[in-house]
């Protein structure tokens, strides 16, 4: 909360002999300070592109949460159900135009096996958002913890953590993911099936992605540790743990929030890329990346099958990026 310029005599001159205005009245609001969050929210509300992107993200999250109910409403709740009566036995392509789009199959059917595309896109959204969000949270948790420690304490601790970041940044993550998928069986670490593959993807993407968040947090912490309020806390005898949690972390929320919003779409693309290469979610579980991989073979005769999962990825990634850009501009003190 910002302070009101001037002293008590100035206030007395402004209001004369009258008492200070009651909170909530127009007169009080005219002199009331605003927090950084309030200022950022007022800026964000004026950004129509960011607000539209935020609405799209909210809709996508609701779709992912209620995907089974939405799929049931279309009459095709099972993503692996095959509608072979709608597949041409001669060409193995869906009957009708545009990939078999009809009132029963609003986005058509998959070639050859005849699975409903809409159902698989809906349920695939749960996988993509679950993996991307969980991996982002894991990256942020590790990056924030090590970044704050490195930035606040400095010295050999900062040097050690910074070198660890460099090692992780140089790590061939894609090759490691391909190798790990090849050596890990369908039963490992007390898990199996989709649970194992989802956990592996979250670990690979999240654990090896933390240095990016770590560098951002480290840089912000180095700038903040020289500020007056941190020096004042030290003079008053506050311990490092209290300074980090009570003084530094509240001032790191804005850059962390912005980076986290931009990290999720990057992880969505990475998960889709791994599934496209065959090391992500295993069939027959629906996945946007795997759908793209399957559609490559039929893009000439059934382009809709390729366009639909591609459009789902594009809209999701674009919405998160635009909203992240809007958040960054809203929290930037130099934004107009």
Short mmCIF file of C-alpha atoms in Angstrom, two decimals:
data_model
loop_
_atom_site.label_atom_id
_atom_site.label_comp_id
_atom_site.label_asym_id
_atom_site.label_seq_id
_atom_site.Cartn_x
_atom_site.Cartn_y
_atom_site.Cartn_z
CA UNK A 1 0.00 0.00 0.00
CA UNK A 2 1.57 3.32 -1.01
CA UNK A 3 1.73 6.16 1.50
CA UNK A 4 0.02 9.49 1.11
CA UNK A 5 2.43 12.33 0.32
CA UNK A 6 2.58 15.05 2.93
CA UNK A 7 2.11 15.13 6.68
CA UNK A 8 -0.73 15.61 9.11
CA UNK A 9 -0.78 19.40 8.63
CA UNK A 10 -1.22 18.94 4.91
CA UNK A 11 -4.16 16.64 5.53
CA UNK A 12 -5.66 19.18 7.90
CA UNK A 13 -5.32 21.89 5.27
CA UNK A 14 -6.95 19.68 2.64
CA UNK A 15 -9.99 18.80 4.72
CA UNK A 16 -10.16 21.89 6.90
CA UNK A 17 -11.79 21.29 10.24
CA UNK A 18 -13.66 18.26 8.93
CA UNK A 19 -12.73 14.76 9.95
CA UNK A 20 -11.07 12.40 7.51
CA UNK A 21 -13.53 10.85 5.04
CA UNK A 22 -15.04 7.50 5.84
CA UNK A 23 -13.47 4.51 4.09
CA UNK A 24 -15.28 3.53 0.92
CA UNK A 25 -16.53 7.02 0.10
CA UNK A 26 -15.44 8.74 -3.13
CA UNK A 27 -13.37 11.21 -1.13
CA UNK A 28 -11.50 8.40 0.60
CA UNK A 29 -10.94 6.49 -2.64
CA UNK A 30 -9.45 9.62 -4.19
CA UNK A 31 -6.59 9.58 -1.67
CA UNK A 32 -6.37 5.84 -1.13
CA UNK A 33 -3.17 4.17 -2.24
CA UNK A 34 -3.13 0.99 -4.32
CA UNK A 35 -1.08 -2.15 -3.99
CA UNK A 36 1.00 -3.58 -6.81
CA UNK A 37 -1.61 -6.28 -7.36
CA UNK A 38 -4.38 -3.70 -7.67
CA UNK A 39 -2.35 -1.65 -10.12
CA UNK A 40 -1.51 -4.75 -12.18
CA UNK A 41 -5.16 -5.88 -12.22
CA UNK A 42 -6.33 -2.47 -13.42
CA UNK A 43 -3.78 -2.58 -16.23
CA UNK A 44 -4.67 -6.16 -17.12
CA UNK A 45 -8.38 -5.33 -17.37
CA UNK A 46 -7.56 -2.72 -20.00
CA UNK A 47 -5.67 -5.28 -22.11
CA UNK A 48 -8.45 -6.81 -24.20
CA UNK A 49 -6.16 -9.37 -25.83
CA UNK A 50 -4.90 -10.66 -22.48
CA UNK A 51 -8.40 -10.78 -21.02
CA UNK A 52 -9.70 -12.69 -24.04
CA UNK A 53 -6.78 -15.11 -23.70
CA UNK A 54 -7.59 -15.52 -20.00
CA UNK A 55 -11.18 -16.41 -20.84
CA UNK A 56 -9.98 -18.98 -23.37
CA UNK A 57 -7.65 -20.50 -20.75
CA UNK A 58 -10.53 -20.70 -18.26
CA UNK A 59 -12.68 -22.45 -20.86
CA UNK A 60 -9.86 -24.88 -21.69
CA UNK A 61 -9.38 -25.72 -18.01
CA UNK A 62 -13.10 -26.35 -17.60
CA UNK A 63 -13.08 -28.55 -20.70
CA UNK A 64 -10.19 -30.57 -19.29
CA UNK A 65 -11.89 -30.96 -15.91
CA UNK A 66 -15.26 -31.96 -17.33
CA UNK A 67 -13.98 -33.78 -20.43
CA UNK A 68 -15.64 -37.12 -19.56
CA UNK A 69 -19.00 -35.40 -19.04
CA UNK A 70 -18.66 -33.45 -22.28
CA UNK A 71 -17.69 -36.61 -24.15
CA UNK A 72 -20.71 -38.41 -22.71
CA UNK A 73 -22.95 -35.55 -23.84
CA UNK A 74 -21.87 -36.20 -27.42
CA UNK A 75 -22.86 -39.85 -27.07
CA UNK A 76 -19.27 -41.07 -27.50
CA UNK A 77 -17.84 -41.37 -24.01
CA UNK A 78 -15.30 -44.09 -24.83
CA UNK A 79 -12.28 -42.61 -26.68
CA UNK A 80 -11.30 -46.06 -27.94
CA UNK A 81 -14.69 -47.09 -29.31
CA UNK A 82 -14.46 -47.91 -33.01
CA UNK A 83 -17.30 -46.93 -35.34
CA UNK A 84 -16.40 -49.24 -38.17
CA UNK A 85 -19.84 -48.88 -39.75
CA UNK A 86 -18.82 -45.32 -40.65
CA UNK A 87 -15.54 -46.39 -42.28
CA UNK A 88 -15.38 -47.22 -45.99
CA UNK A 89 -14.16 -50.86 -46.19
CA UNK A 90 -12.44 -50.18 -49.51
CA UNK A 91 -10.51 -47.02 -48.67
CA UNK A 92 -10.43 -47.34 -44.85
CA UNK A 93 -11.43 -43.66 -44.74
CA UNK A 94 -14.44 -42.19 -42.90
CA UNK A 95 -17.61 -42.02 -44.93
CA UNK A 96 -18.82 -38.57 -45.92
CA UNK A 97 -16.86 -35.37 -46.33
CA UNK A 98 -14.31 -33.59 -44.12
CA UNK A 99 -13.17 -36.71 -42.33
CA UNK A 100 -16.61 -38.07 -41.56
CA UNK A 101 -18.00 -35.00 -39.78
CA UNK A 102 -21.67 -35.53 -38.95
CA UNK A 103 -24.22 -34.88 -36.23
CA UNK A 104 -23.01 -38.01 -34.43
CA UNK A 105 -19.31 -37.20 -34.85
CA UNK A 106 -18.90 -33.43 -34.75
CA UNK A 107 -15.17 -33.49 -35.59
CA UNK A 108 -15.21 -36.65 -37.66
CA UNK A 109 -13.56 -40.03 -37.21
CA UNK A 110 -10.03 -41.34 -37.32
CA UNK A 111 -9.11 -43.16 -40.55
CA UNK A 112 -8.88 -46.96 -40.49
CA UNK A 113 -9.93 -47.52 -36.86
CA UNK A 114 -12.90 -45.14 -36.73
CA UNK A 115 -12.48 -43.57 -33.29
CA UNK A 116 -14.34 -40.33 -32.56
CA UNK A 117 -11.96 -37.37 -32.94
CA UNK A 118 -13.88 -34.98 -30.67
CA UNK A 119 -13.85 -37.45 -27.78
CA UNK A 120 -10.12 -38.00 -28.12
CA UNK A 121 -9.41 -34.27 -28.36
CA UNK A 122 -11.48 -33.58 -25.23
CA UNK A 123 -9.85 -36.32 -23.18
CA UNK A 124 -6.43 -35.51 -24.64
CA UNK A 125 -6.74 -31.99 -23.20
CA UNK A 126 -6.69 -33.47 -19.70
CA UNK A 127 -3.39 -35.23 -20.37
CA UNK A 128 -1.72 -32.19 -21.93
CA UNK A 129 -2.79 -29.71 -19.24
CA UNK A 130 -2.09 -32.15 -16.40
CA UNK A 131 1.45 -32.88 -17.55
CA UNK A 132 2.26 -29.28 -18.50
CA UNK A 133 0.88 -27.77 -15.28
CA UNK A 134 2.41 -30.39 -12.98
CA UNK A 135 5.81 -30.16 -14.69
CA UNK A 136 5.69 -26.36 -14.49
CA UNK A 137 4.93 -26.49 -10.75
CA UNK A 138 7.82 -28.89 -10.21
CA UNK A 139 10.20 -26.63 -12.17
CA UNK A 140 9.04 -23.55 -10.27
CA UNK A 141 9.34 -25.24 -6.87
CA UNK A 142 12.95 -26.31 -7.45
CA UNK A 143 13.89 -23.13 -9.31
CA UNK A 144 12.44 -20.81 -6.68
CA UNK A 145 14.07 -22.65 -3.78
CA UNK A 146 17.55 -22.83 -5.30
CA UNK A 147 17.31 -19.43 -7.00
CA UNK A 148 16.44 -17.62 -3.77
CA UNK A 149 19.21 -19.42 -1.86
CA UNK A 150 21.78 -18.59 -4.53
CA UNK A 151 20.72 -14.97 -4.86
CA UNK A 152 20.42 -14.22 -1.15
CA UNK A 153 23.51 -15.92 0.26
CA UNK A 154 25.85 -15.36 -2.70
CA UNK A 155 29.48 -16.42 -2.44
CA UNK A 156 30.37 -20.06 -2.94
CA UNK A 157 26.73 -21.09 -2.57
CA UNK A 158 25.77 -18.91 -5.52
CA UNK A 159 28.72 -20.20 -7.53
CA UNK A 160 27.86 -23.84 -6.85
CA UNK A 161 24.16 -23.49 -7.68
CA UNK A 162 24.94 -21.44 -10.80
CA UNK A 163 27.30 -24.13 -12.08
CA UNK A 164 24.63 -26.77 -11.44
CA UNK A 165 22.23 -24.65 -13.49
CA UNK A 166 24.75 -24.53 -16.32
CA UNK A 167 25.08 -28.31 -16.28
CA UNK A 168 21.31 -28.80 -16.44
CA UNK A 169 20.95 -26.22 -19.22
CA UNK A 170 23.56 -28.09 -21.28
CA UNK A 171 21.86 -31.45 -20.70
CA UNK A 172 20.47 -33.08 -23.89
CA UNK A 173 16.94 -33.41 -22.54
CA UNK A 174 15.31 -34.82 -25.65
CA UNK A 175 17.93 -37.56 -26.04
CA UNK A 176 17.60 -38.40 -22.36
CA UNK A 177 13.82 -38.70 -22.71
CA UNK A 178 14.23 -41.02 -25.69
CA UNK A 179 16.75 -43.19 -23.84
CA UNK A 180 14.71 -43.33 -20.64
CA UNK A 181 11.57 -44.35 -22.50
CA UNK A 182 13.51 -47.19 -24.11
CA UNK A 183 14.94 -48.64 -20.89
CA UNK A 184 11.99 -48.19 -18.51
CA UNK A 185 9.54 -51.08 -18.62
CA UNK A 186 5.78 -50.86 -18.24
CA UNK A 187 6.16 -51.50 -14.51
CA UNK A 188 8.55 -49.37 -12.47
CA UNK A 189 8.70 -47.39 -9.23
CA UNK A 190 5.50 -49.04 -8.04
CA UNK A 191 3.55 -47.65 -11.01
CA UNK A 192 2.40 -49.00 -14.34
CA UNK A 193 0.53 -48.06 -17.47
CA UNK A 194 -0.60 -44.48 -18.02
CA UNK A 195 0.25 -43.50 -14.44
CA UNK A 196 3.89 -44.45 -14.99
CA UNK A 197 4.20 -42.67 -18.33
CA UNK A 198 2.51 -39.50 -17.04
CA UNK A 199 4.76 -39.47 -13.96
CA UNK A 200 7.84 -39.96 -16.14
CA UNK A 201 6.90 -37.07 -18.41
CA UNK A 202 6.22 -34.78 -15.45
CA UNK A 203 9.59 -35.71 -13.92
CA UNK A 204 11.58 -35.34 -17.14
CA UNK A 205 10.03 -32.02 -18.16
CA UNK A 206 9.83 -30.53 -14.67
CA UNK A 207 13.07 -31.70 -13.09
CA UNK A 208 15.28 -30.70 -16.01
CA UNK A 209 13.46 -27.40 -16.64
CA UNK A 210 14.03 -25.72 -13.26
CA UNK A 211 17.24 -23.79 -14.15
CA UNK A 212 15.27 -21.31 -16.28
CA UNK A 213 13.09 -20.38 -13.30
CA UNK A 214 16.14 -20.52 -11.04
CA UNK A 215 18.03 -17.95 -13.07
CA UNK A 216 15.10 -15.53 -13.08
CA UNK A 217 14.54 -15.86 -9.33
CA UNK A 218 18.27 -15.60 -8.60
CA UNK A 219 18.58 -12.37 -10.56
CA UNK A 220 15.53 -10.82 -8.89
CA UNK A 221 16.77 -11.89 -5.45
CA UNK A 222 20.19 -10.32 -6.01
CA UNK A 223 18.46 -7.03 -6.88
CA UNK A 224 16.12 -7.20 -3.88
CA UNK A 225 18.67 -8.15 -1.22
CA UNK A 226 20.26 -4.69 -1.53
CA UNK A 227 16.97 -2.87 -0.92
CA UNK A 228 16.33 -0.83 2.21
CA UNK A 229 13.57 -3.04 3.60
CA UNK A 230 15.91 -6.06 3.54
CA UNK A 231 18.66 -4.08 5.28
CA UNK A 232 16.14 -2.92 7.86
CA UNK A 233 15.08 -6.51 8.54
CA UNK A 234 18.73 -7.51 9.05
CA UNK A 235 19.32 -4.60 11.45
CA UNK A 236 16.28 -5.67 13.46
CA UNK A 237 17.82 -9.12 13.84
CA UNK A 238 15.62 -11.07 11.43
CA UNK A 239 17.02 -14.44 10.46
CA UNK A 240 17.64 -15.34 6.80
CA UNK A 241 14.64 -17.69 6.76
CA UNK A 242 12.30 -14.92 7.88
CA UNK A 243 13.81 -12.40 5.45
CA UNK A 244 13.40 -14.81 2.54
CA UNK A 245 9.83 -15.79 3.39
CA UNK A 246 8.47 -12.46 4.66
CA UNK A 247 10.47 -9.87 2.74
CA UNK A 248 11.76 -11.40 -0.50
CA UNK A 249 9.06 -13.91 -1.54
CA UNK A 250 6.17 -11.39 -1.67
CA UNK A 251 8.25 -9.29 -4.06
CA UNK A 252 9.04 -12.32 -6.23
CA UNK A 253 5.41 -13.27 -6.83
CA UNK A 254 5.00 -11.10 -9.92
CA UNK A 255 7.98 -12.43 -11.97
CA UNK A 256 7.24 -15.99 -10.84
CA UNK A 257 3.59 -15.70 -11.88
CA UNK A 258 4.51 -14.27 -15.27
CA UNK A 259 7.17 -16.91 -15.96
CA UNK A 260 4.90 -19.72 -14.80
CA UNK A 261 2.21 -18.59 -17.22
CA UNK A 262 4.72 -18.64 -20.07
CA UNK A 263 6.24 -21.96 -18.96
CA UNK A 264 3.00 -23.95 -19.24
CA UNK A 265 2.63 -23.52 -23.04
CA UNK A 266 6.29 -24.43 -23.55
CA UNK A 267 5.71 -27.64 -21.61
CA UNK A 268 2.54 -28.37 -23.60
CA UNK A 269 4.59 -28.20 -26.78
CA UNK A 270 7.35 -30.36 -25.31
CA UNK A 271 4.88 -33.02 -24.17
CA UNK A 272 3.26 -32.98 -27.60
CA UNK A 273 6.70 -33.34 -29.21
CA UNK A 274 7.56 -36.33 -27.02
CA UNK A 275 4.22 -37.99 -27.76
CA UNK A 276 4.73 -37.24 -31.45
CA UNK A 277 8.08 -39.05 -31.30
CA UNK A 278 6.47 -42.00 -29.56
CA UNK A 279 8.06 -41.57 -26.11
CA UNK A 280 5.18 -39.79 -24.43
CA UNK A 281 1.74 -41.14 -23.67
CA UNK A 282 1.33 -44.65 -25.04
CA UNK A 283 -1.64 -45.65 -27.21
CA UNK A 284 -4.54 -46.08 -26.98
CA UNK A 285 -4.65 -43.24 -24.40
CA UNK A 286 -5.59 -40.03 -26.26
CA UNK A 287 -2.86 -37.43 -26.66
CA UNK A 288 -2.69 -34.41 -28.94
CA UNK A 289 0.90 -35.15 -29.92
CA UNK A 290 0.16 -38.80 -30.72
CA UNK A 291 -2.87 -37.74 -32.78
CA UNK A 292 -0.60 -35.50 -34.83
CA UNK A 293 1.80 -38.41 -35.35
CA UNK A 294 -1.03 -40.67 -36.51
CA UNK A 295 -2.42 -37.99 -38.83
CA UNK A 296 0.81 -37.52 -40.79
CA UNK A 297 0.09 -40.62 -42.86
CA UNK A 298 -3.33 -39.34 -43.94
CA UNK A 299 -2.78 -35.60 -44.34
CA UNK A 300 -3.37 -35.74 -48.11
CA UNK A 301 -6.66 -37.62 -48.01
CA UNK A 302 -7.94 -36.44 -44.62
CA UNK A 303 -6.39 -33.06 -43.71
CA UNK A 304 -9.02 -32.43 -41.02
CA UNK A 305 -7.55 -35.24 -38.92
CA UNK A 306 -4.23 -33.34 -38.87
CA UNK A 307 -5.70 -29.85 -38.49
CA UNK A 308 -7.94 -30.55 -35.47
CA UNK A 309 -5.30 -31.66 -32.89
CA UNK A 310 -2.90 -29.10 -34.33
CA UNK A 311 -5.49 -26.37 -33.83
CA UNK A 312 -6.09 -27.53 -30.25
CA UNK A 313 -2.37 -27.23 -29.47
CA UNK A 314 -2.10 -23.88 -31.28
CA UNK A 315 -5.07 -22.28 -29.50
CA UNK A 316 -3.94 -23.49 -26.08
CA UNK A 317 -0.34 -22.38 -26.50
CA UNK A 318 -1.33 -19.03 -28.04
CA UNK A 319 -3.80 -18.29 -25.23
CA UNK A 320 -1.23 -18.96 -22.52
CA UNK A 321 1.43 -16.91 -24.31
CA UNK A 322 -0.85 -13.92 -24.85
CA UNK A 323 -2.05 -14.03 -21.25
CA UNK A 324 1.53 -14.31 -20.01
CA UNK A 325 2.54 -11.31 -22.11
CA UNK A 326 -0.39 -9.37 -20.66
CA UNK A 327 0.63 -10.27 -17.12
CA UNK A 328 4.20 -9.21 -17.80
CA UNK A 329 3.06 -5.83 -19.11
CA UNK A 330 0.66 -5.41 -16.19
CA UNK A 331 3.34 -6.00 -13.56
CA UNK A 332 5.98 -3.98 -15.41
CA UNK A 333 6.26 -0.56 -13.74
CA UNK A 334 7.22 0.97 -17.09
CA UNK A 335 4.12 -0.32 -18.87
CA UNK A 336 1.72 2.34 -20.09
#
